[in-house]
Amino acid sequence: MLEGTTSEIRERKALRVNPAKTCQPIGAMYAALGINGCMPHSHGSQGCCAYHRSQLTRHYKEPVVATTSSFTEGASVFGGMANLTTALDNIFTIYDPKMVAVHTTCLSEVIGDDIPMIIAKAKKDGKIPEDKIVIHTNTPSFVGSHVTGFSNQCASTIKYLSKSSGETKNVVNLFPGWVEPADMREIKRLAGAMGLDYILFPDTSDVLDSPQTGYYKMYPDGGTTLEQLEAMGDSFQTIAMGPLCSQAAAEQLEKQCNVPAKVIDLPIGLKATDAFIDALRVAGDVSVPEEIDKERGRLVDMISDMSQYFHQKKVALFGDPDHLISMTQFLVDVGMTPAIVVTGTPGKKFERRIHEICADTNPDVVALAFSDIHYLHQWIKQNPVDLLMGNTYGKFVARAEKNLPFIRFGFPILDRVGHRAFPTVGYAGALRLLEKITDAFFDLRDRNDSDENVELVL
Amino acid sequence: MTANIHILPGREDQVWQKGSGGNLACDRRSLAGSVTQRACAFCGSRVVLYPIADALHIVHGPIGCAVYNWDIRGSLSSGPQLHRNSFSTDLQEKEVIFGGEKKLHASLVELIQYYQPKAAFVYSTCIVGLIGDDVQAVCKAVSRETGIDVIPVESPGFKGTKKTGYQAACEAAFKLVGTGDTSQIGPYSINLLGEFNIAGEAWMIKRYFERMGIEVVATITGDGRVDDLRRCHGAKLNLVQCSGSMTHLAKRLDEDYGVPFQRVSFFGLEDTARALYAAAEFFGDPALMERAQEIVYEEIAKITPRLKEYRKRLKGKKAALYVGGAFKAFSLVLALRALGMKTVLAGTQTGSAEDYEQLKEICDPGTVIVDDSNPLELAKFVLEKDVDLFIGGVKERPIAFKLGVAFCDHNHERKIPLAGFEGMLNFAEEVANSVLSPIWRFAPRRMAQALNPKEDSHHECNC
């Protein structure tokens, strides 16, 4: 399908060809699903909501529930107040969530709906039951990307719900960023193993990886509870993972409740996991238990065992900034060479970080924000690489480049299942990534090597 | 479990049970606040036109609209793959304030130079409708500059449901109709409308007609080509499969070019045979009818022994189906019946009053019929009716699986052809594989049922 892509990189001023991002509301929806008993609500046309639900379902293979204001032509002229008010009334009457998290769309943003005013009026008119909560976040689709939508939802939730009682508790807040349910589970396991009391927000484990029971639960068991969201204001520290996804929320909480924020990279790979474990250690004033030390040791052991296969391997990556920053660091740490790193999300900071990470090993690294997969593909044609990492859409690039080894990494993954079952964060996650990388290289050799060159032992 | 799931107030008359009397309300917008399974006008336009493989499809709007329908449908093309790329003007705040016309113009010119498509479709999204870009003027200008047809698709999402978008798509496609040479088209010639070549189905259907001696001028839009659209008015008959999406185009072809149309379906043996006979009858040539009968006998004979096997194993199983359009629902009810199965729940996203009347007629007593349903309602009926199989699309699949119920994708994400005679066998095979899968025995609800058949319906849940 991409056979027609030419190697001559054409200057494009205007458009996106095969995007490496999507729009804000889906991120807000994903974050809101990580709140226990919460109904995400899309204030816009019903297509937005259907699209986000379908896309999340394709990625997580789970039912995804959200409601919509079902905008009509009338609403787009006269405003969406009536739609949102009716929607809130209907949602609480029938679906009975504990909370509704409203996010906007391009349509309602341009119309200029004043969501807080509409919510306040609905509350006054009794459309929202006394014990129920409605919050909102602004996620115009023409700003940022799905990642900033996630970030906005997290920050807004804190703004609405977190309170400081004046008494600091011996609890640490963990903001995991946009990672998989399995990753959230792993982050909790590590924090638990370090002996810390924590609140994880958002937490989509047991929401988007719920067990098959034979019954359908509109609100699965998982998710950060409303009590926890409020109590986050009393924690003694926040560890925010992934600056783009989590920093805004951590800073909001710091401003609002004086909970100091420590922002670190997503704990993907060796160094970033070290930083996470260290942040936990310092926060809890604990020593790292032997169990975790050994996990780390096993990772370093595997890196050294396989190191001969990593050296100087050139890698092209695309995806979301937080993921790419940690992954690029990990690749550098095992001796590989990130050659081009592309995200669709705008922001020059990302480019600076990638250049910093690669400064010693590959100062010529191409780091691009606000770009797309088509550009990446054209660049690869001129500068061949050994490995491609990115979401499912990368497979067409890999095919067009004669089955370039390709590892699925990021969002969305529409054609494999491992991402929802196994973490990529932590030392265990890094082990899994290494396995994937070596498998990709070895499978290619086993398939393509001539008879006399096939090696039994690798 | 089921007792505490309610039907959304205001939706009671969109749920109907055969034998209960009264009417089913439909053709209305989803209630604000409902977890509707429906999408928007843009989605409707996009899915209908996207299989035209040698055209450029550019989405004028913020990035999301272009991403969520990027290559998600298995509409196969035997040639160009241009339609499987995602092109978007990726509108930013600046353009929302100052207008996106310039960006659209530049994008179109760039893309047309690079890909040299046969034509271009420009889809308007919500925001374009709102900021007032004159998409038509841009398209006209680019057409003049590049010499190819650049066609605007009036599809802002808020204009309505997918149905509204289907109409806009038909209007856009119709702009190409009548611009090609029809002199080579023979007297026995048809178009297949509303056939999207999912998993290669159009190719199978086309072969039946070719064997009969009927020329298929254009499949619209599966494995579609711009030039086929240009000359499709030269065909003598239109067979409309997906009536929801393509009836409008069929009507336009009838009005402007005098090409009559018939609604057909290629799902199930009976419907496939009926479609072939309908075409033969239309042309009134006994030789055509003879060949149609030969094909039908031959094909049915080929698959009957295996179908019988499946029927034996599936007899008495209960099915729920929730699909996009009503015509597919009719076919599925019949196809399931042919497998010895009973449809206990039938629903569609966009059925019309007349569709539902027909659906009511062909369903068994006790069948629940729903319009524009939601997960809770679907789950309620699946449990109440103790369904063995759910037929639906991407959003229904994980719900069925959570309920421990077999599933068959009869929507655009299906991976095997389900149309025609071979398709019926594939359908039977897929249904049997899923219904008889050992996995459902491990579903806790099923295990409990096996131990204590009567207790089940009292299970509590937090729905």
PDB file of C-alpha atoms in Angstrom, chain A residues 63-248:
ATOM      1  CA  PRO A  63     -16.113  -2.615  25.796  1.00  0.00           C
ATOM      2  CA  VAL A  64     -15.673   1.148  26.108  1.00  0.00           C
ATOM      3  CA  VAL A  65     -18.590   3.145  27.322  1.00  0.00           C
ATOM      4  CA  ALA A  66     -19.076   6.865  26.880  1.00  0.00           C
ATOM      5  CA  THR A  67     -21.987   9.159  26.210  1.00  0.00           C
ATOM      6  CA  THR A  68     -22.451  11.945  23.718  1.00  0.00           C
ATOM      7  CA  SER A  69     -24.333  15.226  23.507  1.00  0.00           C
ATOM      8  CA  SER A  70     -25.457  14.187  20.004  1.00  0.00           C
ATOM      9  CA  PHE A  71     -25.133  17.638  18.477  1.00  0.00           C
ATOM     10  CA  THR A  72     -27.483  18.602  15.705  1.00  0.00           C
ATOM     11  CA  GLU A  73     -27.461  21.419  13.248  1.00  0.00           C
ATOM     12  CA  GLY A  74     -29.543  23.416  15.754  1.00  0.00           C
ATOM     13  CA  ALA A  75     -27.026  22.890  18.525  1.00  0.00           C
ATOM     14  CA  SER A  76     -24.232  23.998  16.266  1.00  0.00           C
ATOM     15  CA  VAL A  77     -26.007  27.290  15.710  1.00  0.00           C
ATOM     16  CA  PHE A  78     -27.606  27.957  19.072  1.00  0.00           C
ATOM     17  CA  GLY A  79     -25.108  26.260  21.364  1.00  0.00           C
ATOM     18  CA  GLY A  80     -25.023  22.929  23.077  1.00  0.00           C
ATOM     19  CA  MET A  81     -26.521  23.897  26.411  1.00  0.00           C
ATOM     20  CA  ALA A  82     -29.824  22.113  25.912  1.00  0.00           C
ATOM     21  CA  ASN A  83     -28.054  18.982  24.663  1.00  0.00           C
ATOM     22  CA  LEU A  84     -25.652  18.821  27.584  1.00  0.00           C
ATOM     23  CA  THR A  85     -28.381  19.460  30.133  1.00  0.00           C
ATOM     24  CA  THR A  86     -30.605  16.750  28.685  1.00  0.00           C
ATOM     25  CA  ALA A  87     -27.617  14.450  28.441  1.00  0.00           C
ATOM     26  CA  LEU A  88     -26.682  14.872  32.104  1.00  0.00           C
ATOM     27  CA  ASP A  89     -30.254  14.271  33.142  1.00  0.00           C
ATOM     28  CA  ASN A  90     -30.433  11.104  31.046  1.00  0.00           C
ATOM     29  CA  ILE A  91     -27.050   9.784  32.085  1.00  0.00           C
ATOM     30  CA  PHE A  92     -27.739  10.000  35.808  1.00  0.00           C
ATOM     31  CA  THR A  93     -31.271   8.674  35.455  1.00  0.00           C
ATOM     32  CA  ILE A  94     -30.308   5.599  33.512  1.00  0.00           C
ATOM     33  CA  TYR A  95     -26.643   4.797  33.660  1.00  0.00           C
ATOM     34  CA  ASP A  96     -26.202   6.024  37.217  1.00  0.00           C
ATOM     35  CA  PRO A  97     -22.463   6.728  37.243  1.00  0.00           C
ATOM     36  CA  LYS A  98     -20.772   8.242  40.285  1.00  0.00           C
ATOM     37  CA  MET A  99     -19.381  10.962  38.113  1.00  0.00           C
ATOM     38  CA  VAL A 100     -19.544  12.334  34.601  1.00  0.00           C
ATOM     39  CA  ALA A 101     -16.370  13.705  32.991  1.00  0.00           C
ATOM     40  CA  VAL A 102     -17.343  16.036  30.163  1.00  0.00           C
ATOM     41  CA  HIS A 103     -14.785  16.782  27.477  1.00  0.00           C
ATOM     42  CA  THR A 104     -15.282  19.191  24.616  1.00  0.00           C
ATOM     43  CA  THR A 105     -14.705  18.662  20.904  1.00  0.00           C
ATOM     44  CA  CYS A 106     -13.760  21.027  18.113  1.00  0.00           C
ATOM     45  CA  LEU A 107     -17.419  21.708  17.493  1.00  0.00           C
ATOM     46  CA  SER A 108     -18.403  22.724  21.013  1.00  0.00           C
ATOM     47  CA  GLU A 109     -15.187  24.707  21.415  1.00  0.00           C
ATOM     48  CA  VAL A 110     -15.807  26.771  18.335  1.00  0.00           C
ATOM     49  CA  ILE A 111     -19.420  27.319  19.277  1.00  0.00           C
ATOM     50  CA  GLY A 112     -18.020  28.528  22.571  1.00  0.00           C
ATOM     51  CA  ASP A 113     -20.152  26.577  25.026  1.00  0.00           C
ATOM     52  CA  ASP A 114     -19.451  27.643  28.589  1.00  0.00           C
ATOM     53  CA  ILE A 115     -19.342  24.195  30.167  1.00  0.00           C
ATOM     54  CA  PRO A 116     -18.880  25.203  33.839  1.00  0.00           C
ATOM     55  CA  MET A 117     -21.894  27.509  33.521  1.00  0.00           C
ATOM     56  CA  ILE A 118     -23.987  24.747  31.963  1.00  0.00           C
ATOM     57  CA  ILE A 119     -22.968  22.298  34.684  1.00  0.00           C
ATOM     58  CA  ALA A 120     -23.754  24.833  37.417  1.00  0.00           C
ATOM     59  CA  LYS A 121     -27.154  25.503  35.958  1.00  0.00           C
ATOM     60  CA  ALA A 122     -27.913  21.799  35.573  1.00  0.00           C
ATOM     61  CA  LYS A 123     -26.976  21.328  39.215  1.00  0.00           C
ATOM     62  CA  LYS A 124     -29.227  24.199  40.258  1.00  0.00           C
ATOM     63  CA  ASP A 125     -32.100  22.821  38.219  1.00  0.00           C
ATOM     64  CA  GLY A 126     -31.782  19.424  39.837  1.00  0.00           C
ATOM     65  CA  LYS A 127     -30.580  17.613  36.743  1.00  0.00           C
ATOM     66  CA  ILE A 128     -27.555  16.383  38.646  1.00  0.00           C
ATOM     67  CA  PRO A 129     -28.331  14.398  41.813  1.00  0.00           C
ATOM     68  CA  GLU A 130     -26.903  15.863  45.035  1.00  0.00           C
ATOM     69  CA  ASP A 131     -24.342  13.141  45.607  1.00  0.00           C
ATOM     70  CA  LYS A 132     -23.086  13.056  42.029  1.00  0.00           C
ATOM     71  CA  ILE A 133     -20.249  14.909  40.415  1.00  0.00           C
ATOM     72  CA  VAL A 134     -19.785  16.466  37.001  1.00  0.00           C
ATOM     73  CA  ILE A 135     -16.407  17.753  35.891  1.00  0.00           C
ATOM     74  CA  HIS A 136     -15.176  19.043  32.559  1.00  0.00           C
ATOM     75  CA  THR A 137     -12.053  19.565  30.528  1.00  0.00           C
ATOM     76  CA  ASN A 138     -11.367  21.503  27.342  1.00  0.00           C
ATOM     77  CA  THR A 139     -10.036  19.367  24.528  1.00  0.00           C
ATOM     78  CA  PRO A 140     -10.398  21.167  21.195  1.00  0.00           C
ATOM     79  CA  SER A 141      -9.259  18.793  18.477  1.00  0.00           C
ATOM     80  CA  PHE A 142      -7.339  21.477  16.617  1.00  0.00           C
ATOM     81  CA  VAL A 143      -4.872  21.945  19.500  1.00  0.00           C
ATOM     82  CA  GLY A 144      -2.244  19.490  20.731  1.00  0.00           C
ATOM     83  CA  SER A 145      -2.951  15.790  20.247  1.00  0.00           C
ATOM     84  CA  HIS A 146      -4.485  12.778  21.974  1.00  0.00           C
ATOM     85  CA  VAL A 147      -1.675  13.000  24.531  1.00  0.00           C
ATOM     86  CA  THR A 148      -2.479  16.560  25.560  1.00  0.00           C
ATOM     87  CA  GLY A 149      -6.129  15.552  25.816  1.00  0.00           C
ATOM     88  CA  PHE A 150      -5.088  12.927  28.341  1.00  0.00           C
ATOM     89  CA  SER A 151      -3.043  15.492  30.203  1.00  0.00           C
ATOM     90  CA  ASN A 152      -5.886  18.018  30.247  1.00  0.00           C
ATOM     91  CA  GLN A 153      -8.322  15.475  31.629  1.00  0.00           C
ATOM     92  CA  CYS A 154      -5.926  14.580  34.439  1.00  0.00           C
ATOM     93  CA  ALA A 155      -5.252  18.194  35.380  1.00  0.00           C
ATOM     94  CA  SER A 156      -8.932  19.127  35.269  1.00  0.00           C
ATOM     95  CA  THR A 157      -9.914  16.196  37.444  1.00  0.00           C
ATOM     96  CA  ILE A 158      -7.501  17.373  40.097  1.00  0.00           C
ATOM     97  CA  LYS A 159      -8.704  20.918  39.783  1.00  0.00           C
ATOM     98  CA  TYR A 160     -12.261  19.828  40.446  1.00  0.00           C
ATOM     99  CA  LEU A 161     -11.757  17.142  43.045  1.00  0.00           C
ATOM    100  CA  SER A 162      -8.512  17.177  44.993  1.00  0.00           C
ATOM    101  CA  LYS A 163      -8.594  18.871  48.366  1.00  0.00           C
ATOM    102  CA  SER A 164      -6.180  19.511  51.119  1.00  0.00           C
ATOM    103  CA  SER A 165      -7.503  18.819  54.608  1.00  0.00           C
ATOM    104  CA  GLY A 166      -4.469  20.421  56.158  1.00  0.00           C
ATOM    105  CA  GLU A 167      -3.142  17.098  57.354  1.00  0.00           C
ATOM    106  CA  THR A 168      -0.454  15.496  55.216  1.00  0.00           C
ATOM    107  CA  LYS A 169      -0.679  11.731  54.901  1.00  0.00           C
ATOM    108  CA  ASN A 170       2.097   9.277  54.330  1.00  0.00           C
ATOM    109  CA  VAL A 171       0.904   8.544  50.825  1.00  0.00           C
ATOM    110  CA  VAL A 172       2.553   9.219  47.489  1.00  0.00           C
ATOM    111  CA  ASN A 173       0.605  10.067  44.341  1.00  0.00           C
ATOM    112  CA  LEU A 174       1.686   8.216  41.227  1.00  0.00           C
ATOM    113  CA  PHE A 175       0.665   9.628  37.857  1.00  0.00           C
ATOM    114  CA  PRO A 176       1.500   6.918  35.320  1.00  0.00           C
ATOM    115  CA  GLY A 177       0.802   8.852  32.116  1.00  0.00           C
ATOM    116  CA  TRP A 178      -0.818   7.239  29.113  1.00  0.00           C
ATOM    117  CA  VAL A 179       0.306   3.662  29.507  1.00  0.00           C
ATOM    118  CA  GLU A 180      -1.486   0.336  29.221  1.00  0.00           C
ATOM    119  CA  PRO A 181      -3.578  -1.201  31.992  1.00  0.00           C
ATOM    120  CA  ALA A 182      -0.861  -3.845  32.393  1.00  0.00           C
ATOM    121  CA  ASP A 183       1.678  -1.053  32.882  1.00  0.00           C
ATOM    122  CA  MET A 184      -0.446   0.562  35.563  1.00  0.00           C
ATOM    123  CA  ARG A 185      -0.642  -2.780  37.312  1.00  0.00           C
ATOM    124  CA  GLU A 186       3.140  -3.101  37.135  1.00  0.00           C
ATOM    125  CA  ILE A 187       3.683   0.384  38.508  1.00  0.00           C
ATOM    126  CA  LYS A 188       1.459  -0.514  41.459  1.00  0.00           C
ATOM    127  CA  ARG A 189       3.358  -3.746  41.985  1.00  0.00           C
ATOM    128  CA  LEU A 190       6.684  -1.937  42.079  1.00  0.00           C
ATOM    129  CA  ALA A 191       5.413   0.759  44.442  1.00  0.00           C
ATOM    130  CA  GLY A 192       3.940  -1.950  46.659  1.00  0.00           C
ATOM    131  CA  ALA A 193       7.189  -3.883  46.620  1.00  0.00           C
ATOM    132  CA  MET A 194       8.989  -0.732  47.735  1.00  0.00           C
ATOM    133  CA  GLY A 195       6.612  -0.619  50.668  1.00  0.00           C
ATOM    134  CA  LEU A 196       4.898   2.653  49.802  1.00  0.00           C
ATOM    135  CA  ASP A 197       1.295   3.667  50.275  1.00  0.00           C
ATOM    136  CA  TYR A 198       0.241   5.212  47.011  1.00  0.00           C
ATOM    137  CA  ILE A 199      -2.649   6.513  44.960  1.00  0.00           C
ATOM    138  CA  LEU A 200      -2.410   5.817  41.237  1.00  0.00           C
ATOM    139  CA  PHE A 201      -4.247   8.204  38.941  1.00  0.00           C
ATOM    140  CA  PRO A 202      -5.594   7.442  36.448  1.00  0.00           C
ATOM    141  CA  ASP A 203      -5.768   3.695  36.786  1.00  0.00           C
ATOM    142  CA  THR A 204      -7.263   1.747  33.901  1.00  0.00           C
ATOM    143  CA  SER A 205      -6.248  -1.665  35.230  1.00  0.00           C
ATOM    144  CA  ASP A 206      -9.355  -3.724  35.987  1.00  0.00           C
ATOM    145  CA  VAL A 207     -11.236  -1.317  33.741  1.00  0.00           C
ATOM    146  CA  LEU A 208      -9.773  -2.033  30.319  1.00  0.00           C
ATOM    147  CA  ASP A 209      -8.404  -5.459  31.109  1.00  0.00           C
ATOM    148  CA  SER A 210     -11.297  -6.839  33.103  1.00  0.00           C
ATOM    149  CA  PRO A 211     -11.828 -10.570  33.414  1.00  0.00           C
ATOM    150  CA  GLN A 212     -14.444 -12.459  31.504  1.00  0.00           C
ATOM    151  CA  THR A 213     -17.233 -13.314  33.907  1.00  0.00           C
ATOM    152  CA  GLY A 214     -20.183 -13.848  31.653  1.00  0.00           C
ATOM    153  CA  TYR A 215     -21.701 -10.586  32.773  1.00  0.00           C
ATOM    154  CA  TYR A 216     -21.404  -7.101  31.436  1.00  0.00           C
ATOM    155  CA  LYS A 217     -20.377  -4.360  33.816  1.00  0.00           C
ATOM    156  CA  MET A 218     -20.858  -0.866  32.595  1.00  0.00           C
ATOM    157  CA  TYR A 219     -18.501   0.318  35.333  1.00  0.00           C
ATOM    158  CA  PRO A 220     -15.818  -2.290  35.920  1.00  0.00           C
ATOM    159  CA  ASP A 221     -14.198  -2.631  39.346  1.00  0.00           C
ATOM    160  CA  GLY A 222     -11.004  -0.704  38.653  1.00  0.00           C
ATOM    161  CA  GLY A 223     -10.203   2.969  38.489  1.00  0.00           C
ATOM    162  CA  THR A 224      -9.046   5.615  40.940  1.00  0.00           C
ATOM    163  CA  THR A 225     -11.887   6.195  43.400  1.00  0.00           C
ATOM    164  CA  LEU A 226     -13.444   9.569  44.088  1.00  0.00           C
ATOM    165  CA  GLU A 227     -12.202   9.331  47.682  1.00  0.00           C
ATOM    166  CA  GLN A 228      -8.679   8.800  46.424  1.00  0.00           C
ATOM    167  CA  LEU A 229      -8.973  11.697  44.003  1.00  0.00           C
ATOM    168  CA  GLU A 230      -9.969  13.976  46.843  1.00  0.00           C
ATOM    169  CA  ALA A 231      -7.314  12.564  49.160  1.00  0.00           C
ATOM    170  CA  MET A 232      -4.525  13.159  46.658  1.00  0.00           C
ATOM    171  CA  GLY A 233      -4.420  16.695  48.024  1.00  0.00           C
ATOM    172  CA  ASP A 234      -3.141  15.318  51.349  1.00  0.00           C
ATOM    173  CA  SER A 235      -0.336  13.198  49.935  1.00  0.00           C
ATOM    174  CA  PHE A 236       3.217  14.238  50.745  1.00  0.00           C
ATOM    175  CA  GLN A 237       4.455  13.986  47.173  1.00  0.00           C
ATOM    176  CA  THR A 238       3.492  13.339  43.568  1.00  0.00           C
ATOM    177  CA  ILE A 239       5.642  11.362  41.198  1.00  0.00           C
ATOM    178  CA  ALA A 240       4.525  12.289  37.707  1.00  0.00           C
ATOM    179  CA  MET A 241       5.668   9.965  34.959  1.00  0.00           C
ATOM    180  CA  GLY A 242       5.971  11.341  31.447  1.00  0.00           C
ATOM    181  CA  PRO A 243       6.179  15.133  31.357  1.00  0.00           C
ATOM    182  CA  LEU A 244       3.682  15.620  28.573  1.00  0.00           C
ATOM    183  CA  CYS A 245       0.994  13.420  30.085  1.00  0.00           C
ATOM    184  CA  SER A 246       1.459  13.998  33.784  1.00  0.00           C
ATOM    185  CA  GLN A 247       3.285  17.221  34.492  1.00  0.00           C
ATOM    186  CA  ALA A 248       0.281  19.515  34.162  1.00  0.00           C
TER     187      ALA A 248
END
